[in-house]
């Protein structure tokens, strides 16, 4: 399967922001985009969890000051306008003791790493 | 054919592009949209997207206050 496969691991604002930007711009340009959420990036996609990721550096802090759209909103646009698919790491779900019903609606469902890598064979993989 | 103006001034990348796309989804073929943006990147990104997906660039210019006026026609 061609396209861009994005792995989100870091839960800070800068990483999530750029991952969302890459996902949305690629998706609305007609590129098949698949996003895999794990580690500290994952909890932001659980219902009720804060969508305000902490800044880790000066650019992240400036983004807060300038009220740059939040990463979650940009991921929503990637799904709604570009048909991107966002998947939750099944391991992270187990660790956090959540089910698919606990995930935000923009998350398509649970995904294992093996299946994700299998789908990504021959495609670009970006890790944030 | 209808014309629409989308004011995305003050919005950061990729906000203006997303606002344009969101609006174009609800427009008819042949309609035009003028995007107002203060994001310099959008002045290059929007024409690139328009070309890539097969719509039509009508005009683009920057006024004396620094706002980009990017006019696009929906082609499909």
PDB file of C-alpha atoms in Angstrom:
ATOM      1  CA  UNK A   1       0.000   0.000   0.000  1.00  0.00           C
ATOM      2  CA  UNK A   2       1.487   3.376  -1.007  1.00  0.00           C
ATOM      3  CA  UNK A   3       1.074   6.487   1.083  1.00  0.00           C
ATOM      4  CA  UNK A   4       2.482   8.016   4.222  1.00  0.00           C
ATOM      5  CA  UNK A   5       2.495   6.198   7.528  1.00  0.00           C
ATOM      6  CA  UNK A   6       2.947   8.350  10.608  1.00  0.00           C
ATOM      7  CA  UNK A   7       3.921   7.019  14.010  1.00  0.00           C
ATOM      8  CA  UNK A   8       3.202   9.360  16.948  1.00  0.00           C
ATOM      9  CA  UNK A   9       5.073   8.544  20.144  1.00  0.00           C
ATOM     10  CA  UNK A  10       6.005  11.842  21.787  1.00  0.00           C
ATOM     11  CA  UNK A  11       3.246  13.536  23.750  1.00  0.00           C
ATOM     12  CA  UNK A  12       4.570  17.086  23.631  1.00  0.00           C
ATOM     13  CA  UNK A  13       2.961  19.852  21.685  1.00  0.00           C
ATOM     14  CA  UNK A  14       5.666  20.301  19.092  1.00  0.00           C
ATOM     15  CA  UNK A  15       5.768  16.680  17.986  1.00  0.00           C
ATOM     16  CA  UNK A  16       2.007  16.250  17.916  1.00  0.00           C
ATOM     17  CA  UNK A  17       1.559  19.553  16.094  1.00  0.00           C
ATOM     18  CA  UNK A  18       3.920  18.663  13.296  1.00  0.00           C
ATOM     19  CA  UNK A  19       2.560  15.136  13.004  1.00  0.00           C
ATOM     20  CA  UNK A  20      -0.936  16.582  12.645  1.00  0.00           C
ATOM     21  CA  UNK A  21       0.242  19.114  10.074  1.00  0.00           C
ATOM     22  CA  UNK A  22       1.971  16.438   8.019  1.00  0.00           C
ATOM     23  CA  UNK A  23      -1.052  14.141   8.227  1.00  0.00           C
ATOM     24  CA  UNK A  24      -3.570  16.798   7.244  1.00  0.00           C
ATOM     25  CA  UNK A  25      -1.628  18.360   4.395  1.00  0.00           C
ATOM     26  CA  UNK A  26      -0.737  14.985   2.899  1.00  0.00           C
ATOM     27  CA  UNK A  27      -4.282  13.676   3.294  1.00  0.00           C
ATOM     28  CA  UNK A  28      -5.989  16.633   1.617  1.00  0.00           C
ATOM     29  CA  UNK A  29      -3.506  16.363  -1.239  1.00  0.00           C
ATOM     30  CA  UNK A  30      -4.834  12.909  -1.991  1.00  0.00           C
ATOM     31  CA  UNK A  31      -2.146  10.846  -0.308  1.00  0.00           C
ATOM     32  CA  UNK A  32      -3.283   7.840   1.710  1.00  0.00           C
ATOM     33  CA  UNK A  33      -2.381   8.661   5.320  1.00  0.00           C
ATOM     34  CA  UNK A  34      -2.326   6.225   8.213  1.00  0.00           C
ATOM     35  CA  UNK A  35      -1.424   7.343  11.738  1.00  0.00           C
ATOM     36  CA  UNK A  36      -0.357   5.039  14.556  1.00  0.00           C
ATOM     37  CA  UNK A  37      -0.641   6.358  18.125  1.00  0.00           C
ATOM     38  CA  UNK A  38       1.408   4.929  20.950  1.00  0.00           C
ATOM     39  CA  UNK A  39       3.405   5.840  24.068  1.00  0.00           C
ATOM     40  CA  UNK A  40       2.778   9.345  25.442  1.00  0.00           C
ATOM     41  CA  UNK A  41       1.045  10.535  22.292  1.00  0.00           C
ATOM     42  CA  UNK A  42      -1.743   8.015  22.776  1.00  0.00           C
ATOM     43  CA  UNK A  43      -3.555   9.293  25.919  1.00  0.00           C
ATOM     44  CA  UNK A  44      -4.543  12.550  24.173  1.00  0.00           C
ATOM     45  CA  UNK A  45      -6.878  10.475  22.022  1.00  0.00           C
ATOM     46  CA  UNK A  46      -8.812   8.993  24.935  1.00  0.00           C
ATOM     47  CA  UNK A  47     -12.204  10.553  25.587  1.00  0.00           C
ATOM     48  CA  UNK A  48     -12.024  13.039  28.427  1.00  0.00           C
ATOM     49  CA  UNK A  49      -8.254  13.373  28.315  1.00  0.00           C
ATOM     50  CA  UNK A  50      -6.780  16.849  27.852  1.00  0.00           C
ATOM     51  CA  UNK A  51      -6.095  17.875  24.260  1.00  0.00           C
ATOM     52  CA  UNK A  52      -3.595  20.476  25.411  1.00  0.00           C
ATOM     53  CA  UNK A  53      -0.216  18.881  24.979  1.00  0.00           C
ATOM     54  CA  UNK A  54       2.567  20.529  26.996  1.00  0.00           C
ATOM     55  CA  UNK A  55       5.174  22.544  25.141  1.00  0.00           C
ATOM     56  CA  UNK A  56       8.709  21.270  25.495  1.00  0.00           C
ATOM     57  CA  UNK A  57      10.560  24.246  24.015  1.00  0.00           C
ATOM     58  CA  UNK A  58      10.434  27.826  22.863  1.00  0.00           C
ATOM     59  CA  UNK A  59       8.493  27.169  19.653  1.00  0.00           C
ATOM     60  CA  UNK A  60       5.855  25.204  21.518  1.00  0.00           C
ATOM     61  CA  UNK A  61       5.463  28.009  24.028  1.00  0.00           C
ATOM     62  CA  UNK A  62       5.183  30.564  21.229  1.00  0.00           C
ATOM     63  CA  UNK A  63       2.512  28.427  19.585  1.00  0.00           C
ATOM     64  CA  UNK A  64       0.521  28.604  22.808  1.00  0.00           C
ATOM     65  CA  UNK A  65       0.907  32.388  22.975  1.00  0.00           C
ATOM     66  CA  UNK A  66      -0.169  32.833  19.350  1.00  0.00           C
ATOM     67  CA  UNK A  67      -3.087  30.457  19.793  1.00  0.00           C
ATOM     68  CA  UNK A  68      -2.042  28.230  16.913  1.00  0.00           C
ATOM     69  CA  UNK A  69      -4.818  25.665  16.283  1.00  0.00           C
ATOM     70  CA  UNK A  70      -4.431  22.665  18.551  1.00  0.00           C
ATOM     71  CA  UNK A  71      -3.007  19.475  17.126  1.00  0.00           C
ATOM     72  CA  UNK A  72      -6.232  17.622  17.830  1.00  0.00           C
ATOM     73  CA  UNK A  73      -8.230  20.003  15.629  1.00  0.00           C
ATOM     74  CA  UNK A  74      -5.727  19.506  12.811  1.00  0.00           C
ATOM     75  CA  UNK A  75      -5.970  15.724  13.145  1.00  0.00           C
ATOM     76  CA  UNK A  76      -9.755  16.072  12.961  1.00  0.00           C
ATOM     77  CA  UNK A  77      -9.341  17.957   9.683  1.00  0.00           C
ATOM     78  CA  UNK A  78      -7.025  15.238   8.378  1.00  0.00           C
ATOM     79  CA  UNK A  79      -9.775  12.693   8.979  1.00  0.00           C
ATOM     80  CA  UNK A  80     -12.757  14.767   7.910  1.00  0.00           C
ATOM     81  CA  UNK A  81     -11.271  16.537   4.890  1.00  0.00           C
ATOM     82  CA  UNK A  82      -8.651  14.046   3.765  1.00  0.00           C
ATOM     83  CA  UNK A  83      -9.938  10.684   4.963  1.00  0.00           C
ATOM     84  CA  UNK A  84      -6.816   9.954   6.996  1.00  0.00           C
ATOM     85  CA  UNK A  85      -7.005   6.913   9.245  1.00  0.00           C
ATOM     86  CA  UNK A  86      -5.839   7.140  12.843  1.00  0.00           C
ATOM     87  CA  UNK A  87      -5.129   3.950  14.738  1.00  0.00           C
ATOM     88  CA  UNK A  88      -4.502   3.300  18.412  1.00  0.00           C
ATOM     89  CA  UNK A  89      -1.677   0.986  19.448  1.00  0.00           C
ATOM     90  CA  UNK A  90      -3.257  -2.096  20.984  1.00  0.00           C
ATOM     91  CA  UNK A  91      -0.400  -2.373  23.476  1.00  0.00           C
ATOM     92  CA  UNK A  92      -0.921   1.205  24.673  1.00  0.00           C
ATOM     93  CA  UNK A  93      -4.636   0.527  24.984  1.00  0.00           C
ATOM     94  CA  UNK A  94      -3.931  -2.511  27.163  1.00  0.00           C
ATOM     95  CA  UNK A  95      -1.493  -0.584  29.351  1.00  0.00           C
ATOM     96  CA  UNK A  96      -3.967   2.263  29.802  1.00  0.00           C
ATOM     97  CA  UNK A  97      -6.839  -0.194  30.294  1.00  0.00           C
ATOM     98  CA  UNK A  98      -9.048   1.391  27.652  1.00  0.00           C
ATOM     99  CA  UNK A  99     -11.320  -0.126  25.028  1.00  0.00           C
ATOM    100  CA  UNK A 100     -12.277   1.178  21.589  1.00  0.00           C
ATOM    101  CA  UNK A 101     -15.366   2.770  23.146  1.00  0.00           C
ATOM    102  CA  UNK A 102     -13.055   4.960  25.224  1.00  0.00           C
ATOM    103  CA  UNK A 103     -11.327   6.420  22.179  1.00  0.00           C
ATOM    104  CA  UNK A 104     -12.169   9.703  20.488  1.00  0.00           C
ATOM    105  CA  UNK A 105     -14.314   9.244  17.348  1.00  0.00           C
ATOM    106  CA  UNK A 106     -11.483  10.312  15.041  1.00  0.00           C
ATOM    107  CA  UNK A 107      -9.630   7.120  15.998  1.00  0.00           C
ATOM    108  CA  UNK A 108     -10.605   4.356  13.590  1.00  0.00           C
ATOM    109  CA  UNK A 109      -9.831   1.598  16.049  1.00  0.00           C
ATOM    110  CA  UNK A 110      -7.119  -0.574  17.534  1.00  0.00           C
ATOM    111  CA  UNK A 111      -4.088  -1.617  15.531  1.00  0.00           C
ATOM    112  CA  UNK A 112      -1.153  -3.911  16.152  1.00  0.00           C
ATOM    113  CA  UNK A 113       2.335  -2.889  15.168  1.00  0.00           C
ATOM    114  CA  UNK A 114       2.818  -5.927  12.973  1.00  0.00           C
ATOM    115  CA  UNK A 115      -0.256  -5.116  10.876  1.00  0.00           C
ATOM    116  CA  UNK A 116       0.742  -1.457  10.670  1.00  0.00           C
ATOM    117  CA  UNK A 117       4.222  -2.307   9.402  1.00  0.00           C
ATOM    118  CA  UNK A 118       2.771  -4.832   7.007  1.00  0.00           C
ATOM    119  CA  UNK A 119       0.432  -2.195   5.567  1.00  0.00           C
ATOM    120  CA  UNK A 120       3.319   0.285   5.416  1.00  0.00           C
ATOM    121  CA  UNK A 121       5.603  -1.966   3.395  1.00  0.00           C
ATOM    122  CA  UNK A 122       7.181   0.082   0.616  1.00  0.00           C
ATOM    123  CA  UNK A 123       5.686   3.358   1.855  1.00  0.00           C
ATOM    124  CA  UNK A 124       7.196   6.256   3.742  1.00  0.00           C
ATOM    125  CA  UNK A 125       7.141   6.051   7.531  1.00  0.00           C
ATOM    126  CA  UNK A 126       7.501   9.234   9.565  1.00  0.00           C
ATOM    127  CA  UNK A 127       8.037   9.021  13.307  1.00  0.00           C
ATOM    128  CA  UNK A 128       7.299  11.850  15.734  1.00  0.00           C
TER     129      UNK A 128
ATOM    130  CA  UNK B   1     -21.617  31.116 -10.599  1.00  0.00           C
ATOM    131  CA  UNK B   2     -21.311  31.965  -6.915  1.00  0.00           C
ATOM    132  CA  UNK B   3     -18.427  33.738  -5.290  1.00  0.00           C
ATOM    133  CA  UNK B   4     -17.339  33.302  -1.711  1.00  0.00           C
ATOM    134  CA  UNK B   5     -14.755  34.999   0.477  1.00  0.00           C
ATOM    135  CA  UNK B   6     -13.044  33.156   3.318  1.00  0.00           C
ATOM    136  CA  UNK B   7     -11.226  35.331   5.822  1.00  0.00           C
ATOM    137  CA  UNK B   8      -8.358  33.286   7.265  1.00  0.00           C
ATOM    138  CA  UNK B   9      -6.261  36.255   8.333  1.00  0.00           C
ATOM    139  CA  UNK B  10      -4.408  35.488  11.548  1.00  0.00           C
ATOM    140  CA  UNK B  11      -4.657  31.741  11.001  1.00  0.00           C
ATOM    141  CA  UNK B  12      -1.429  29.758  11.028  1.00  0.00           C
ATOM    142  CA  UNK B  13      -0.325  27.027   8.612  1.00  0.00           C
ATOM    143  CA  UNK B  14      -2.099  24.805   7.625  1.00  0.00           C
ATOM    144  CA  UNK B  15      -5.213  26.659   8.818  1.00  0.00           C
ATOM    145  CA  UNK B  16      -5.850  28.778   5.690  1.00  0.00           C
ATOM    146  CA  UNK B  17      -5.540  25.752   3.396  1.00  0.00           C
ATOM    147  CA  UNK B  18      -7.881  23.734   5.594  1.00  0.00           C
ATOM    148  CA  UNK B  19     -10.445  26.531   5.654  1.00  0.00           C
ATOM    149  CA  UNK B  20     -10.270  26.769   1.871  1.00  0.00           C
ATOM    150  CA  UNK B  21     -10.753  23.019   1.432  1.00  0.00           C
ATOM    151  CA  UNK B  22     -13.571  22.891   3.942  1.00  0.00           C
ATOM    152  CA  UNK B  23     -15.429  25.643   2.084  1.00  0.00           C
ATOM    153  CA  UNK B  24     -14.784  24.222  -1.370  1.00  0.00           C
ATOM    154  CA  UNK B  25     -16.426  20.949  -0.389  1.00  0.00           C
ATOM    155  CA  UNK B  26     -19.756  22.753  -0.145  1.00  0.00           C
ATOM    156  CA  UNK B  27     -19.341  24.780  -3.376  1.00  0.00           C
ATOM    157  CA  UNK B  28     -20.495  23.962  -6.890  1.00  0.00           C
ATOM    158  CA  UNK B  29     -18.211  23.396  -9.888  1.00  0.00           C
ATOM    159  CA  UNK B  30     -17.445  26.777 -11.433  1.00  0.00           C
ATOM    160  CA  UNK B  31     -17.842  28.704  -8.179  1.00  0.00           C
ATOM    161  CA  UNK B  32     -14.944  30.868  -7.078  1.00  0.00           C
ATOM    162  CA  UNK B  33     -13.497  31.428  -3.652  1.00  0.00           C
ATOM    163  CA  UNK B  34     -11.229  34.239  -2.492  1.00  0.00           C
ATOM    164  CA  UNK B  35      -9.040  33.307   0.443  1.00  0.00           C
ATOM    165  CA  UNK B  36      -7.657  36.091   2.616  1.00  0.00           C
ATOM    166  CA  UNK B  37      -4.526  35.063   4.463  1.00  0.00           C
ATOM    167  CA  UNK B  38      -1.680  36.684   6.330  1.00  0.00           C
ATOM    168  CA  UNK B  39       0.327  33.452   6.280  1.00  0.00           C
ATOM    169  CA  UNK B  40       3.062  33.774   3.659  1.00  0.00           C
ATOM    170  CA  UNK B  41       3.353  30.008   3.332  1.00  0.00           C
ATOM    171  CA  UNK B  42      -0.238  29.779   2.201  1.00  0.00           C
ATOM    172  CA  UNK B  43       0.507  31.982  -0.789  1.00  0.00           C
ATOM    173  CA  UNK B  44       2.665  29.127  -2.068  1.00  0.00           C
ATOM    174  CA  UNK B  45       0.887  26.157  -0.512  1.00  0.00           C
ATOM    175  CA  UNK B  46      -2.597  26.941  -1.792  1.00  0.00           C
ATOM    176  CA  UNK B  47      -1.606  27.214  -5.495  1.00  0.00           C
ATOM    177  CA  UNK B  48       0.362  23.987  -5.085  1.00  0.00           C
ATOM    178  CA  UNK B  49      -2.670  22.205  -3.635  1.00  0.00           C
ATOM    179  CA  UNK B  50      -4.985  23.661  -6.289  1.00  0.00           C
ATOM    180  CA  UNK B  51      -2.693  22.439  -9.063  1.00  0.00           C
ATOM    181  CA  UNK B  52      -2.259  19.038  -7.430  1.00  0.00           C
ATOM    182  CA  UNK B  53      -5.939  18.243  -7.047  1.00  0.00           C
ATOM    183  CA  UNK B  54      -7.074  19.776 -10.341  1.00  0.00           C
ATOM    184  CA  UNK B  55      -8.835  23.022  -9.478  1.00  0.00           C
ATOM    185  CA  UNK B  56      -8.008  26.352 -11.123  1.00  0.00           C
ATOM    186  CA  UNK B  57      -6.010  29.301  -9.831  1.00  0.00           C
ATOM    187  CA  UNK B  58      -7.680  32.548 -10.843  1.00  0.00           C
ATOM    188  CA  UNK B  59      -5.424  35.129  -9.250  1.00  0.00           C
ATOM    189  CA  UNK B  60      -3.160  35.782  -6.313  1.00  0.00           C
ATOM    190  CA  UNK B  61      -1.821  39.060  -5.006  1.00  0.00           C
ATOM    191  CA  UNK B  62      -0.769  40.807  -1.808  1.00  0.00           C
ATOM    192  CA  UNK B  63      -2.324  44.092  -0.768  1.00  0.00           C
ATOM    193  CA  UNK B  64      -0.580  47.031   0.904  1.00  0.00           C
ATOM    194  CA  UNK B  65      -1.438  45.703   4.379  1.00  0.00           C
ATOM    195  CA  UNK B  66       0.285  42.391   3.687  1.00  0.00           C
ATOM    196  CA  UNK B  67      -2.833  40.279   3.196  1.00  0.00           C
ATOM    197  CA  UNK B  68      -2.689  37.684   0.444  1.00  0.00           C
ATOM    198  CA  UNK B  69      -5.779  37.438  -1.794  1.00  0.00           C
ATOM    199  CA  UNK B  70      -5.832  33.983  -3.341  1.00  0.00           C
ATOM    200  CA  UNK B  71      -8.657  33.347  -5.782  1.00  0.00           C
ATOM    201  CA  UNK B  72      -9.534  29.793  -6.769  1.00  0.00           C
ATOM    202  CA  UNK B  73     -12.194  28.290  -9.051  1.00  0.00           C
ATOM    203  CA  UNK B  74     -13.654  24.888  -8.251  1.00  0.00           C
ATOM    204  CA  UNK B  75     -13.094  22.759 -11.357  1.00  0.00           C
ATOM    205  CA  UNK B  76     -14.459  19.363 -10.389  1.00  0.00           C
TER     206      UNK B  76
END
